[in-house]
Amino acid sequence: MLVSDYMSSAPITVQQEDNYDLAFEIMEKKNMHHLPVVDNENQVVGIVTRRDLQLAARYFKEAPVEIAEVMHTPVYTTNANTPLASAAKQMNDNRIGCLPVIGDDKIVAGMLTETDLIRALSDLLDS
């Protein structure tokens, strides 16, 4: 089983200069919990979670604040050819809920989340 078997393809990303309320709006509309943050070359520079944005909203209120101010760095990543067990171990060891999947071009190709791992576990248990 590889990461490519369970990752979400064509992930939505936000730019580090975007206002944090844009990320919150995207998460609300798409029912997401994690968004990769990219720079001008579309390379991952951070990750922002729904909880990060909720805390930012309480702290900054209506003030315009760039995502770069609330994102997590460094970002743990993986690639599509990584064994799923290795990616799951990386997530568990680092106590994180997702891994951006980086392509050969260094651009985000997908996301692997806890939900994806539960789906993989379910598939294993059903077989």
Tab-separated table of N, CA, C and O in Angstrom:
chain	number	residue	atom	x	y	z
A	1	MET	N	0.847	-1.178	0.000
A	1	MET	CA	0.000	0.000	0.000
A	1	MET	C	0.888	1.234	0.000
A	1	MET	O	1.778	1.368	0.828
A	2	LEU	N	0.598	2.118	-0.913
A	2	LEU	CA	1.378	3.352	-1.041
A	2	LEU	C	0.519	4.565	-0.684
A	2	LEU	O	-0.717	4.504	-0.744
A	3	VAL	N	1.174	5.669	-0.383
A	3	VAL	CA	0.485	6.926	-0.120
A	3	VAL	C	-0.438	7.268	-1.289
A	3	VAL	O	-1.575	7.706	-1.093
A	4	SER	N	0.014	7.030	-2.518
A	4	SER	CA	-0.789	7.366	-3.703
A	4	SER	C	-2.127	6.646	-3.741
A	4	SER	O	-3.072	7.125	-4.366
A	5	ASP	N	-2.244	5.514	-3.049
A	5	ASP	CA	-3.484	4.745	-3.027
A	5	ASP	C	-4.581	5.417	-2.196
A	5	ASP	O	-5.760	5.130	-2.391
A	6	TYR	N	-4.200	6.289	-1.284
A	6	TYR	CA	-5.171	6.861	-0.345
A	6	TYR	C	-5.146	8.379	-0.239
A	6	TYR	O	-6.040	8.956	0.367
A	7	MET	N	-4.176	9.032	-0.801
A	7	MET	CA	-4.086	10.487	-0.687
A	7	MET	C	-5.208	11.159	-1.477
A	7	MET	O	-5.766	10.593	-2.412
A	8	SER	N	-5.524	12.377	-1.082
A	8	SER	CA	-6.437	13.214	-1.848
A	8	SER	C	-5.602	13.914	-2.909
A	8	SER	O	-4.540	14.455	-2.612
A	9	SER	N	-6.073	13.900	-4.144
A	9	SER	CA	-5.339	14.556	-5.233
A	9	SER	C	-5.805	15.996	-5.395
A	9	SER	O	-6.865	16.373	-4.909
A	10	ALA	N	-5.027	16.780	-6.107
A	10	ALA	CA	-5.340	18.181	-6.416
A	10	ALA	C	-5.766	18.960	-5.173
A	10	ALA	O	-6.878	19.462	-5.097
A	11	PRO	N	-4.891	19.070	-4.196
A	11	PRO	CA	-5.258	19.761	-2.960
A	11	PRO	C	-5.408	21.263	-3.163
A	11	PRO	O	-4.821	21.853	-4.066
A	12	ILE	N	-6.199	21.831	-2.315
A	12	ILE	CA	-6.346	23.287	-2.283
A	12	ILE	C	-5.222	23.823	-1.411
A	12	ILE	O	-4.937	23.269	-0.344
A	13	THR	N	-4.595	24.883	-1.848
A	13	THR	CA	-3.531	25.517	-1.068
A	13	THR	C	-3.856	26.993	-0.883
A	13	THR	O	-4.728	27.538	-1.560
A	14	VAL	N	-3.152	27.624	0.029
A	14	VAL	CA	-3.237	29.068	0.221
A	14	VAL	C	-1.826	29.634	0.184
A	14	VAL	O	-0.854	28.927	0.457
A	15	GLN	N	-1.739	30.898	-0.165
A	15	GLN	CA	-0.455	31.589	-0.208
A	15	GLN	C	-0.131	32.149	1.180
A	15	GLN	O	-1.039	32.540	1.919
A	16	GLN	N	1.138	32.220	1.499
A	16	GLN	CA	1.536	32.712	2.817
A	16	GLN	C	1.150	34.171	3.043
A	16	GLN	O	0.993	34.610	4.173
A	17	GLU	N	0.939	34.926	1.959
A	17	GLU	CA	0.549	36.330	2.090
A	17	GLU	C	-0.956	36.516	2.227
A	17	GLU	O	-1.427	37.609	2.530
A	18	ASP	N	-1.734	35.449	1.994
A	18	ASP	CA	-3.191	35.557	2.095
A	18	ASP	C	-3.596	35.871	3.522
A	18	ASP	O	-2.926	35.494	4.481
A	19	ASN	N	-4.737	36.538	3.653
A	19	ASN	CA	-5.287	36.830	4.962
A	19	ASN	C	-5.822	35.529	5.563
A	19	ASN	O	-6.402	34.717	4.850
A	20	TYR	N	-5.646	35.346	6.852
A	20	TYR	CA	-6.045	34.089	7.481
A	20	TYR	C	-7.533	33.819	7.341
A	20	TYR	O	-7.968	32.667	7.336
A	21	ASP	N	-8.354	34.852	7.189
A	21	ASP	CA	-9.786	34.607	7.060
A	21	ASP	C	-10.143	33.926	5.740
A	21	ASP	O	-11.144	33.218	5.639
A	22	LEU	N	-9.294	34.072	4.714
A	22	LEU	CA	-9.512	33.357	3.455
A	22	LEU	C	-9.367	31.847	3.688
A	22	LEU	O	-10.186	31.054	3.220
A	23	ALA	N	-8.345	31.451	4.421
A	23	ALA	CA	-8.138	30.033	4.723
A	23	ALA	C	-9.309	29.485	5.532
A	23	ALA	O	-9.792	28.377	5.275
A	24	PHE	N	-9.790	30.264	6.466
A	24	PHE	CA	-10.917	29.832	7.280
A	24	PHE	C	-12.160	29.642	6.415
A	24	PHE	O	-12.885	28.652	6.545
A	25	GLU	N	-12.381	30.563	5.499
A	25	GLU	CA	-13.526	30.477	4.588
A	25	GLU	C	-13.442	29.216	3.709
A	25	GLU	O	-14.429	28.505	3.521
A	26	ILE	N	-12.248	28.928	3.191
A	26	ILE	CA	-12.047	27.732	2.367
A	26	ILE	C	-12.331	26.473	3.185
A	26	ILE	O	-13.033	25.568	2.737
A	27	MET	N	-11.809	26.419	4.391
A	27	MET	CA	-12.017	25.247	5.234
A	27	MET	C	-13.491	25.043	5.548
A	27	MET	O	-13.977	23.912	5.557
A	28	GLU	N	-14.193	26.129	5.814
A	28	GLU	CA	-15.619	26.025	6.116
A	28	GLU	C	-16.398	25.511	4.909
A	28	GLU	O	-17.218	24.606	5.031
A	29	LYS	N	-16.137	26.077	3.748
A	29	LYS	CA	-16.868	25.690	2.537
A	29	LYS	C	-16.578	24.258	2.112
A	29	LYS	O	-17.451	23.549	1.632
A	30	LYS	N	-15.331	23.827	2.261
A	30	LYS	CA	-14.901	22.504	1.784
A	30	LYS	C	-14.861	21.449	2.891
A	30	LYS	O	-14.474	20.314	2.642
A	31	ASN	N	-15.242	21.850	4.116
A	31	ASN	CA	-15.205	20.942	5.275
A	31	ASN	C	-13.824	20.297	5.425
A	31	ASN	O	-13.678	19.081	5.508
A	32	MET	N	-12.818	21.148	5.463
A	32	MET	CA	-11.427	20.714	5.579
A	32	MET	C	-10.880	21.076	6.958
A	32	MET	O	-11.405	21.971	7.616
A	33	HIS	N	-9.805	20.411	7.340
A	33	HIS	CA	-9.164	20.695	8.626
A	33	HIS	C	-7.713	21.123	8.493
A	33	HIS	O	-7.122	21.578	9.455
A	34	HIS	N	-7.123	20.960	7.293
A	34	HIS	CA	-5.716	21.297	7.069
A	34	HIS	C	-5.571	21.929	5.695
A	34	HIS	O	-6.200	21.468	4.739
A	35	LEU	N	-4.721	22.938	5.610
A	35	LEU	CA	-4.393	23.536	4.313
A	35	LEU	C	-2.887	23.744	4.216
A	35	LEU	O	-2.296	24.357	5.112
A	36	PRO	N	-2.277	23.267	3.135
A	36	PRO	CA	-0.873	23.585	2.925
A	36	PRO	C	-0.733	25.060	2.531
A	36	PRO	O	-1.571	25.597	1.814
A	37	VAL	N	0.322	25.670	3.013
A	37	VAL	CA	0.634	27.065	2.684
A	37	VAL	C	1.831	27.044	1.749
A	37	VAL	O	2.838	26.389	2.044
A	38	VAL	N	1.711	27.742	0.616
A	38	VAL	CA	2.768	27.729	-0.391
A	38	VAL	C	3.314	29.132	-0.617
A	38	VAL	O	2.654	30.131	-0.334
A	39	ASP	N	4.528	29.178	-1.172
A	39	ASP	CA	5.145	30.452	-1.528
A	39	ASP	C	4.838	30.770	-2.989
A	39	ASP	O	4.021	30.096	-3.627
A	40	ASN	N	5.486	31.777	-3.518
A	40	ASN	CA	5.232	32.213	-4.903
A	40	ASN	C	5.624	31.174	-5.943
A	40	ASN	O	5.172	31.238	-7.080
A	41	GLU	N	6.477	30.210	-5.584
A	41	GLU	CA	6.859	29.127	-6.498
A	41	GLU	C	6.019	27.872	-6.266
A	41	GLU	O	6.345	26.800	-6.755
A	42	ASN	N	4.946	28.011	-5.477
A	42	ASN	CA	4.057	26.898	-5.125
A	42	ASN	C	4.758	25.788	-4.349
A	42	ASN	O	4.369	24.634	-4.427
A	43	GLN	N	5.771	26.129	-3.601
A	43	GLN	CA	6.465	25.171	-2.743
A	43	GLN	C	5.919	25.321	-1.321
A	43	GLN	O	5.677	26.430	-0.842
A	44	VAL	N	5.732	24.198	-0.660
A	44	VAL	CA	5.158	24.216	0.682
A	44	VAL	C	6.108	24.887	1.668
A	44	VAL	O	7.280	24.532	1.753
A	45	VAL	N	5.565	25.857	2.400
A	45	VAL	CA	6.351	26.562	3.413
A	45	VAL	C	5.719	26.465	4.796
A	45	VAL	O	6.319	26.867	5.784
A	46	GLY	N	4.491	25.932	4.852
A	46	GLY	CA	3.807	25.826	6.133
A	46	GLY	C	2.528	25.029	6.001
A	46	GLY	O	2.147	24.604	4.909
A	47	ILE	N	1.887	24.853	7.127
A	47	ILE	CA	0.575	24.189	7.158
A	47	ILE	C	-0.268	24.947	8.171
A	47	ILE	O	0.241	25.427	9.175
A	48	VAL	N	-1.539	25.094	7.857
A	48	VAL	CA	-2.443	25.776	8.774
A	48	VAL	C	-3.632	24.840	9.034
A	48	VAL	O	-4.097	24.152	8.129
A	49	THR	N	-4.045	24.791	10.283
A	49	THR	CA	-5.152	23.928	10.671
A	49	THR	C	-6.356	24.768	11.069
A	49	THR	O	-6.233	25.968	11.342
A	50	ARG	N	-7.505	24.117	11.104
A	50	ARG	CA	-8.723	24.812	11.521
A	50	ARG	C	-8.542	25.396	12.921
A	50	ARG	O	-8.940	26.518	13.194
A	51	ARG	N	-7.902	24.639	13.795
A	51	ARG	CA	-7.679	25.121	15.169
A	51	ARG	C	-6.786	26.354	15.176
A	51	ARG	O	-7.041	27.294	15.930
A	52	ASP	N	-5.747	26.368	14.350
A	52	ASP	CA	-4.885	27.562	14.248
A	52	ASP	C	-5.716	28.792	13.904
A	52	ASP	O	-5.518	29.872	14.462
A	53	LEU	N	-6.626	28.605	12.961
A	53	LEU	CA	-7.436	29.728	12.489
A	53	LEU	C	-8.463	30.164	13.525
A	53	LEU	O	-8.743	31.357	13.662
A	54	GLN	N	-8.999	29.227	14.273
A	54	GLN	CA	-9.932	29.585	15.335
A	54	GLN	C	-9.224	30.397	16.416
A	54	GLN	O	-9.754	31.391	16.912
A	55	LEU	N	-8.008	29.977	16.761
A	55	LEU	CA	-7.224	30.734	17.743
A	55	LEU	C	-6.862	32.113	17.210
A	55	LEU	O	-6.923	33.111	17.937
A	56	ALA	N	-6.497	32.186	15.933
A	56	ALA	CA	-6.158	33.473	15.323
A	56	ALA	C	-7.365	34.404	15.330
A	56	ALA	O	-7.227	35.608	15.602
A	57	ALA	N	-8.533	33.875	15.043
A	57	ALA	CA	-9.744	34.695	15.028
A	57	ALA	C	-10.024	35.278	16.412
A	57	ALA	O	-10.420	36.445	16.529
A	58	ARG	N	-9.785	34.483	17.444
A	58	ARG	CA	-9.990	34.988	18.808
A	58	ARG	C	-8.967	36.058	19.161
A	58	ARG	O	-9.282	37.040	19.826
A	59	TYR	N	-7.742	35.855	18.720
A	59	TYR	CA	-6.658	36.770	19.082
A	59	TYR	C	-6.649	38.041	18.229
A	59	TYR	O	-6.560	39.145	18.740
A	60	PHE	N	-6.733	37.875	16.914
A	60	PHE	CA	-6.602	39.008	16.006
A	60	PHE	C	-7.930	39.675	15.664
A	60	PHE	O	-7.943	40.766	15.119
A	61	LYS	N	-9.038	38.986	15.932
A	61	LYS	CA	-10.386	39.474	15.635
A	61	LYS	C	-10.504	39.874	14.164
A	61	LYS	O	-10.277	39.059	13.300
A	62	GLU	N	-10.800	41.113	13.867
A	62	GLU	CA	-11.013	41.560	12.484
A	62	GLU	C	-9.733	42.088	11.813
A	62	GLU	O	-9.769	42.472	10.656
A	63	ALA	N	-8.635	42.121	12.523
A	63	ALA	CA	-7.398	42.665	11.961
A	63	ALA	C	-6.906	41.801	10.803
A	63	ALA	O	-6.969	40.573	10.876
A	64	PRO	N	-6.433	42.422	9.734
A	64	PRO	CA	-5.876	41.635	8.624
A	64	PRO	C	-4.519	41.046	9.024
A	64	PRO	O	-3.595	41.777	9.375
A	65	VAL	N	-4.431	39.725	8.986
A	65	VAL	CA	-3.211	39.032	9.384
A	65	VAL	C	-2.898	37.990	8.329
A	65	VAL	O	-3.764	37.222	7.921
A	66	GLU	N	-1.645	37.972	7.878
A	66	GLU	CA	-1.231	36.991	6.885
A	66	GLU	C	-1.168	35.593	7.492
A	66	GLU	O	-0.849	35.430	8.675
A	67	ILE	N	-1.456	34.606	6.667
A	67	ILE	CA	-1.388	33.215	7.098
A	67	ILE	C	-0.006	32.873	7.639
A	67	ILE	O	0.130	32.078	8.564
A	68	ALA	N	1.019	33.499	7.086
A	68	ALA	CA	2.387	33.245	7.551
A	68	ALA	C	2.530	33.471	9.058
A	68	ALA	O	3.380	32.852	9.699
A	69	GLU	N	1.670	34.321	9.623
A	69	GLU	CA	1.737	34.610	11.055
A	69	GLU	C	1.136	33.499	11.913
A	69	GLU	O	1.415	33.432	13.104
A	70	VAL	N	0.287	32.649	11.326
A	70	VAL	CA	-0.398	31.628	12.130
A	70	VAL	C	-0.090	30.200	11.691
A	70	VAL	O	-0.513	29.252	12.353
A	71	MET	N	0.650	30.028	10.611
A	71	MET	CA	0.937	28.684	10.097
A	71	MET	C	2.017	27.992	10.925
A	71	MET	O	2.766	28.624	11.654
A	72	HIS	N	2.053	26.661	10.788
A	72	HIS	CA	3.088	25.851	11.436
A	72	HIS	C	4.240	25.616	10.467
A	72	HIS	O	4.025	25.348	9.291
A	73	THR	N	5.452	25.715	10.985
A	73	THR	CA	6.657	25.355	10.245
A	73	THR	C	7.587	24.658	11.228
A	73	THR	O	7.503	24.908	12.426
A	74	PRO	N	8.458	23.805	10.804
A	74	PRO	CA	8.567	23.282	9.449
A	74	PRO	C	7.421	22.310	9.162
A	74	PRO	O	6.726	21.870	10.078
A	75	VAL	N	7.266	21.972	7.896
A	75	VAL	CA	6.200	21.074	7.473
A	75	VAL	C	6.793	19.705	7.164
A	75	VAL	O	7.764	19.608	6.416
A	76	TYR	N	6.204	18.689	7.753
A	76	TYR	CA	6.572	17.321	7.400
A	76	TYR	C	5.823	16.981	6.118
A	76	TYR	O	4.635	17.280	5.996
A	77	THR	N	6.516	16.369	5.169
A	77	THR	CA	5.903	16.012	3.895
A	77	THR	C	6.237	14.559	3.556
A	77	THR	O	7.058	13.929	4.218
A	78	THR	N	5.601	14.076	2.513
A	78	THR	CA	5.879	12.744	2.006
A	78	THR	C	5.744	12.795	0.493
A	78	THR	O	5.452	13.852	-0.065
A	79	ASN	N	5.961	11.662	-0.172
A	79	ASN	CA	5.707	11.599	-1.616
A	79	ASN	C	4.791	10.419	-1.900
A	79	ASN	O	4.577	9.559	-1.052
A	80	ALA	N	4.253	10.397	-3.094
A	80	ALA	CA	3.224	9.421	-3.462
A	80	ALA	C	3.725	7.980	-3.417
A	80	ALA	O	2.937	7.054	-3.204
A	81	ASN	N	5.023	7.763	-3.593
A	81	ASN	CA	5.570	6.404	-3.629
A	81	ASN	C	5.997	5.874	-2.261
A	81	ASN	O	6.514	4.766	-2.159
A	82	THR	N	5.785	6.650	-1.228
A	82	THR	CA	6.124	6.220	0.124
A	82	THR	C	5.142	5.135	0.578
A	82	THR	O	3.937	5.264	0.342
A	83	PRO	N	5.641	4.088	1.217
A	83	PRO	CA	4.717	3.096	1.777
A	83	PRO	C	3.777	3.775	2.784
A	83	PRO	O	4.214	4.602	3.594
A	84	LEU	N	2.509	3.420	2.725
A	84	LEU	CA	1.509	4.034	3.602
A	84	LEU	C	1.872	3.838	5.073
A	84	LEU	O	1.695	4.751	5.885
A	85	ALA	N	2.424	2.684	5.417
A	85	ALA	CA	2.819	2.426	6.803
A	85	ALA	C	3.889	3.417	7.274
A	85	ALA	O	3.844	3.885	8.415
A	86	SER	N	4.813	3.784	6.398
A	86	SER	CA	5.864	4.750	6.763
A	86	SER	C	5.272	6.134	6.985
A	86	SER	O	5.658	6.848	7.922
A	87	ALA	N	4.344	6.514	6.130
A	87	ALA	CA	3.695	7.818	6.279
A	87	ALA	C	2.878	7.861	7.571
A	87	ALA	O	2.902	8.861	8.301
A	88	ALA	N	2.169	6.776	7.867
A	88	ALA	CA	1.381	6.712	9.099
A	88	ALA	C	2.296	6.807	10.319
A	88	ALA	O	1.983	7.506	11.286
A	89	LYS	N	3.430	6.132	10.273
A	89	LYS	CA	4.392	6.197	11.376
A	89	LYS	C	4.924	7.620	11.539
A	89	LYS	O	5.044	8.127	12.651
A	90	GLN	N	5.219	8.280	10.423
A	90	GLN	CA	5.710	9.660	10.471
A	90	GLN	C	4.660	10.572	11.120
A	90	GLN	O	4.996	11.417	11.950
A	91	MET	N	3.398	10.391	10.739
A	91	MET	CA	2.339	11.208	11.328
A	91	MET	C	2.212	10.931	12.822
A	91	MET	O	2.097	11.863	13.626
A	92	ASN	N	2.261	9.665	13.201
A	92	ASN	CA	2.145	9.299	14.610
A	92	ASN	C	3.342	9.806	15.414
A	92	ASN	O	3.167	10.399	16.488
A	93	ASP	N	4.534	9.591	14.917
A	93	ASP	CA	5.749	10.008	15.627
A	93	ASP	C	5.794	11.517	15.859
A	93	ASP	O	6.303	11.980	16.872
A	94	ASN	N	5.282	12.274	14.882
A	94	ASN	CA	5.338	13.735	14.967
A	94	ASN	C	4.043	14.353	15.479
A	94	ASN	O	3.937	15.577	15.546
A	95	ARG	N	3.071	13.481	15.790
A	95	ARG	CA	1.786	13.920	16.335
A	95	ARG	C	1.134	14.970	15.448
A	95	ARG	O	0.756	16.049	15.901
A	96	ILE	N	1.020	14.625	14.149
A	96	ILE	CA	0.401	15.525	13.182
A	96	ILE	C	-0.763	14.815	12.497
A	96	ILE	O	-0.810	13.590	12.441
A	97	GLY	N	-1.698	15.592	11.978
A	97	GLY	CA	-2.905	15.043	11.395
A	97	GLY	C	-2.897	14.904	9.894
A	97	GLY	O	-3.848	14.381	9.322
A	98	CYS	N	-1.838	15.382	9.250
A	98	CYS	CA	-1.786	15.273	7.792
A	98	CYS	C	-0.353	15.421	7.299
A	98	CYS	O	0.513	15.901	8.015
A	99	LEU	N	-0.177	14.998	6.052
A	99	LEU	CA	1.102	15.175	5.360
A	99	LEU	C	0.821	15.679	3.953
A	99	LEU	O	0.121	15.006	3.189
A	100	PRO	N	1.344	16.836	3.583
A	100	PRO	CA	1.283	17.215	2.179
A	100	PRO	C	2.126	16.227	1.371
A	100	PRO	O	3.208	15.820	1.798
A	101	VAL	N	1.604	15.818	0.229
A	101	VAL	CA	2.307	14.900	-0.662
A	101	VAL	C	2.965	15.744	-1.739
A	101	VAL	O	2.288	16.459	-2.478
A	102	ILE	N	4.287	15.670	-1.818
A	102	ILE	CA	5.057	16.514	-2.728
A	102	ILE	C	5.468	15.703	-3.949
A	102	ILE	O	5.996	14.601	-3.826
A	103	GLY	N	5.234	16.281	-5.139
A	103	GLY	CA	5.628	15.633	-6.380
A	103	GLY	C	7.097	15.843	-6.691
A	103	GLY	O	7.804	16.570	-5.977
A	104	ASP	N	7.559	15.240	-7.773
A	104	ASP	CA	8.956	15.378	-8.190
A	104	ASP	C	9.320	16.831	-8.486
A	104	ASP	O	10.476	17.223	-8.372
A	105	ASP	N	8.312	17.627	-8.860
A	105	ASP	CA	8.542	19.043	-9.165
A	105	ASP	C	8.533	19.917	-7.915
A	105	ASP	O	8.587	21.135	-8.001
A	106	LYS	N	8.440	19.298	-6.731
A	106	LYS	CA	8.445	19.973	-5.423
A	106	LYS	C	7.150	20.727	-5.138
A	106	LYS	O	7.080	21.531	-4.212
A	107	ILE	N	6.113	20.487	-5.940
A	107	ILE	CA	4.815	21.143	-5.771
A	107	ILE	C	3.854	20.155	-5.124
A	107	ILE	O	3.943	18.942	-5.346
A	108	VAL	N	2.914	20.654	-4.332
A	108	VAL	CA	1.957	19.802	-3.639
A	108	VAL	C	1.106	19.035	-4.648
A	108	VAL	O	0.431	19.617	-5.480
A	109	ALA	N	1.169	17.718	-4.553
A	109	ALA	CA	0.416	16.851	-5.459
A	109	ALA	C	-0.808	16.246	-4.777
A	109	ALA	O	-1.695	15.716	-5.441
A	110	GLY	N	-0.863	16.311	-3.454
A	110	GLY	CA	-1.977	15.740	-2.718
A	110	GLY	C	-1.811	15.939	-1.226
A	110	GLY	O	-0.862	16.581	-0.777
A	111	MET	N	-2.760	15.369	-0.496
A	111	MET	CA	-2.719	15.412	0.964
A	111	MET	C	-3.075	14.036	1.492
A	111	MET	O	-3.947	13.353	0.942
A	112	LEU	N	-2.398	13.643	2.537
A	112	LEU	CA	-2.711	12.416	3.251
A	112	LEU	C	-3.141	12.832	4.658
A	112	LEU	O	-2.383	13.503	5.357
A	113	THR	N	-4.349	12.448	5.043
A	113	THR	CA	-4.879	12.854	6.344
A	113	THR	C	-5.184	11.629	7.201
A	113	THR	O	-5.172	10.494	6.724
A	114	GLU	N	-5.499	11.886	8.458
A	114	GLU	CA	-5.901	10.820	9.366
A	114	GLU	C	-7.111	10.075	8.807
A	114	GLU	O	-7.213	8.856	8.942
A	115	THR	N	-8.020	10.795	8.200
A	115	THR	CA	-9.207	10.182	7.606
A	115	THR	C	-8.819	9.192	6.521
A	115	THR	O	-9.407	8.107	6.408
A	116	ASP	N	-7.822	9.536	5.724
A	116	ASP	CA	-7.336	8.621	4.687
A	116	ASP	C	-6.764	7.355	5.311
A	116	ASP	O	-6.949	6.251	4.785
A	117	LEU	N	-6.073	7.502	6.433
A	117	LEU	CA	-5.504	6.330	7.109
A	117	LEU	C	-6.598	5.442	7.696
A	117	LEU	O	-6.489	4.211	7.661
A	118	ILE	N	-7.654	6.036	8.184
A	118	ILE	CA	-8.780	5.248	8.696
A	118	ILE	C	-9.451	4.487	7.554
A	118	ILE	O	-9.834	3.322	7.707
A	119	ARG	N	-9.551	5.123	6.397
A	119	ARG	CA	-10.110	4.453	5.217
A	119	ARG	C	-9.240	3.256	4.826
A	119	ARG	O	-9.745	2.182	4.502
A	120	ALA	N	-7.919	3.426	4.878
A	120	ALA	CA	-6.997	2.319	4.570
A	120	ALA	C	-7.164	1.198	5.583
A	120	ALA	O	-7.188	0.011	5.208
A	121	LEU	N	-7.276	1.539	6.850
A	121	LEU	CA	-7.474	0.531	7.875
A	121	LEU	C	-8.775	-0.225	7.643
A	121	LEU	O	-8.833	-1.454	7.733
A	122	SER	N	-9.810	0.499	7.305
A	122	SER	CA	-11.101	-0.116	7.022
A	122	SER	C	-10.991	-1.087	5.849
A	122	SER	O	-11.531	-2.198	5.896
A	123	ASP	N	-10.282	-0.688	4.809
A	123	ASP	CA	-10.068	-1.568	3.652
A	123	ASP	C	-9.335	-2.848	4.061
A	123	ASP	O	-9.676	-3.935	3.611
A	124	LEU	N	-8.344	-2.706	4.908
A	124	LEU	CA	-7.586	-3.872	5.384
A	124	LEU	C	-8.465	-4.798	6.213
A	124	LEU	O	-8.389	-6.030	6.068
A	125	LEU	N	-9.269	-4.232	7.054
A	125	LEU	CA	-10.116	-5.040	7.925
A	125	LEU	C	-11.235	-5.741	7.165
A	125	LEU	O	-11.700	-6.797	7.578
A	126	ASP	N	-11.659	-5.135	6.058
A	126	ASP	CA	-12.708	-5.734	5.230
A	126	ASP	C	-12.209	-6.871	4.354
A	126	ASP	O	-13.000	-7.661	3.849
A	127	SER	N	-10.900	-6.941	4.156
A	127	SER	CA	-10.385	-7.970	3.248
A	127	SER	C	-10.092	-9.273	3.939
A	127	SER	O	-10.219	-9.493	5.053
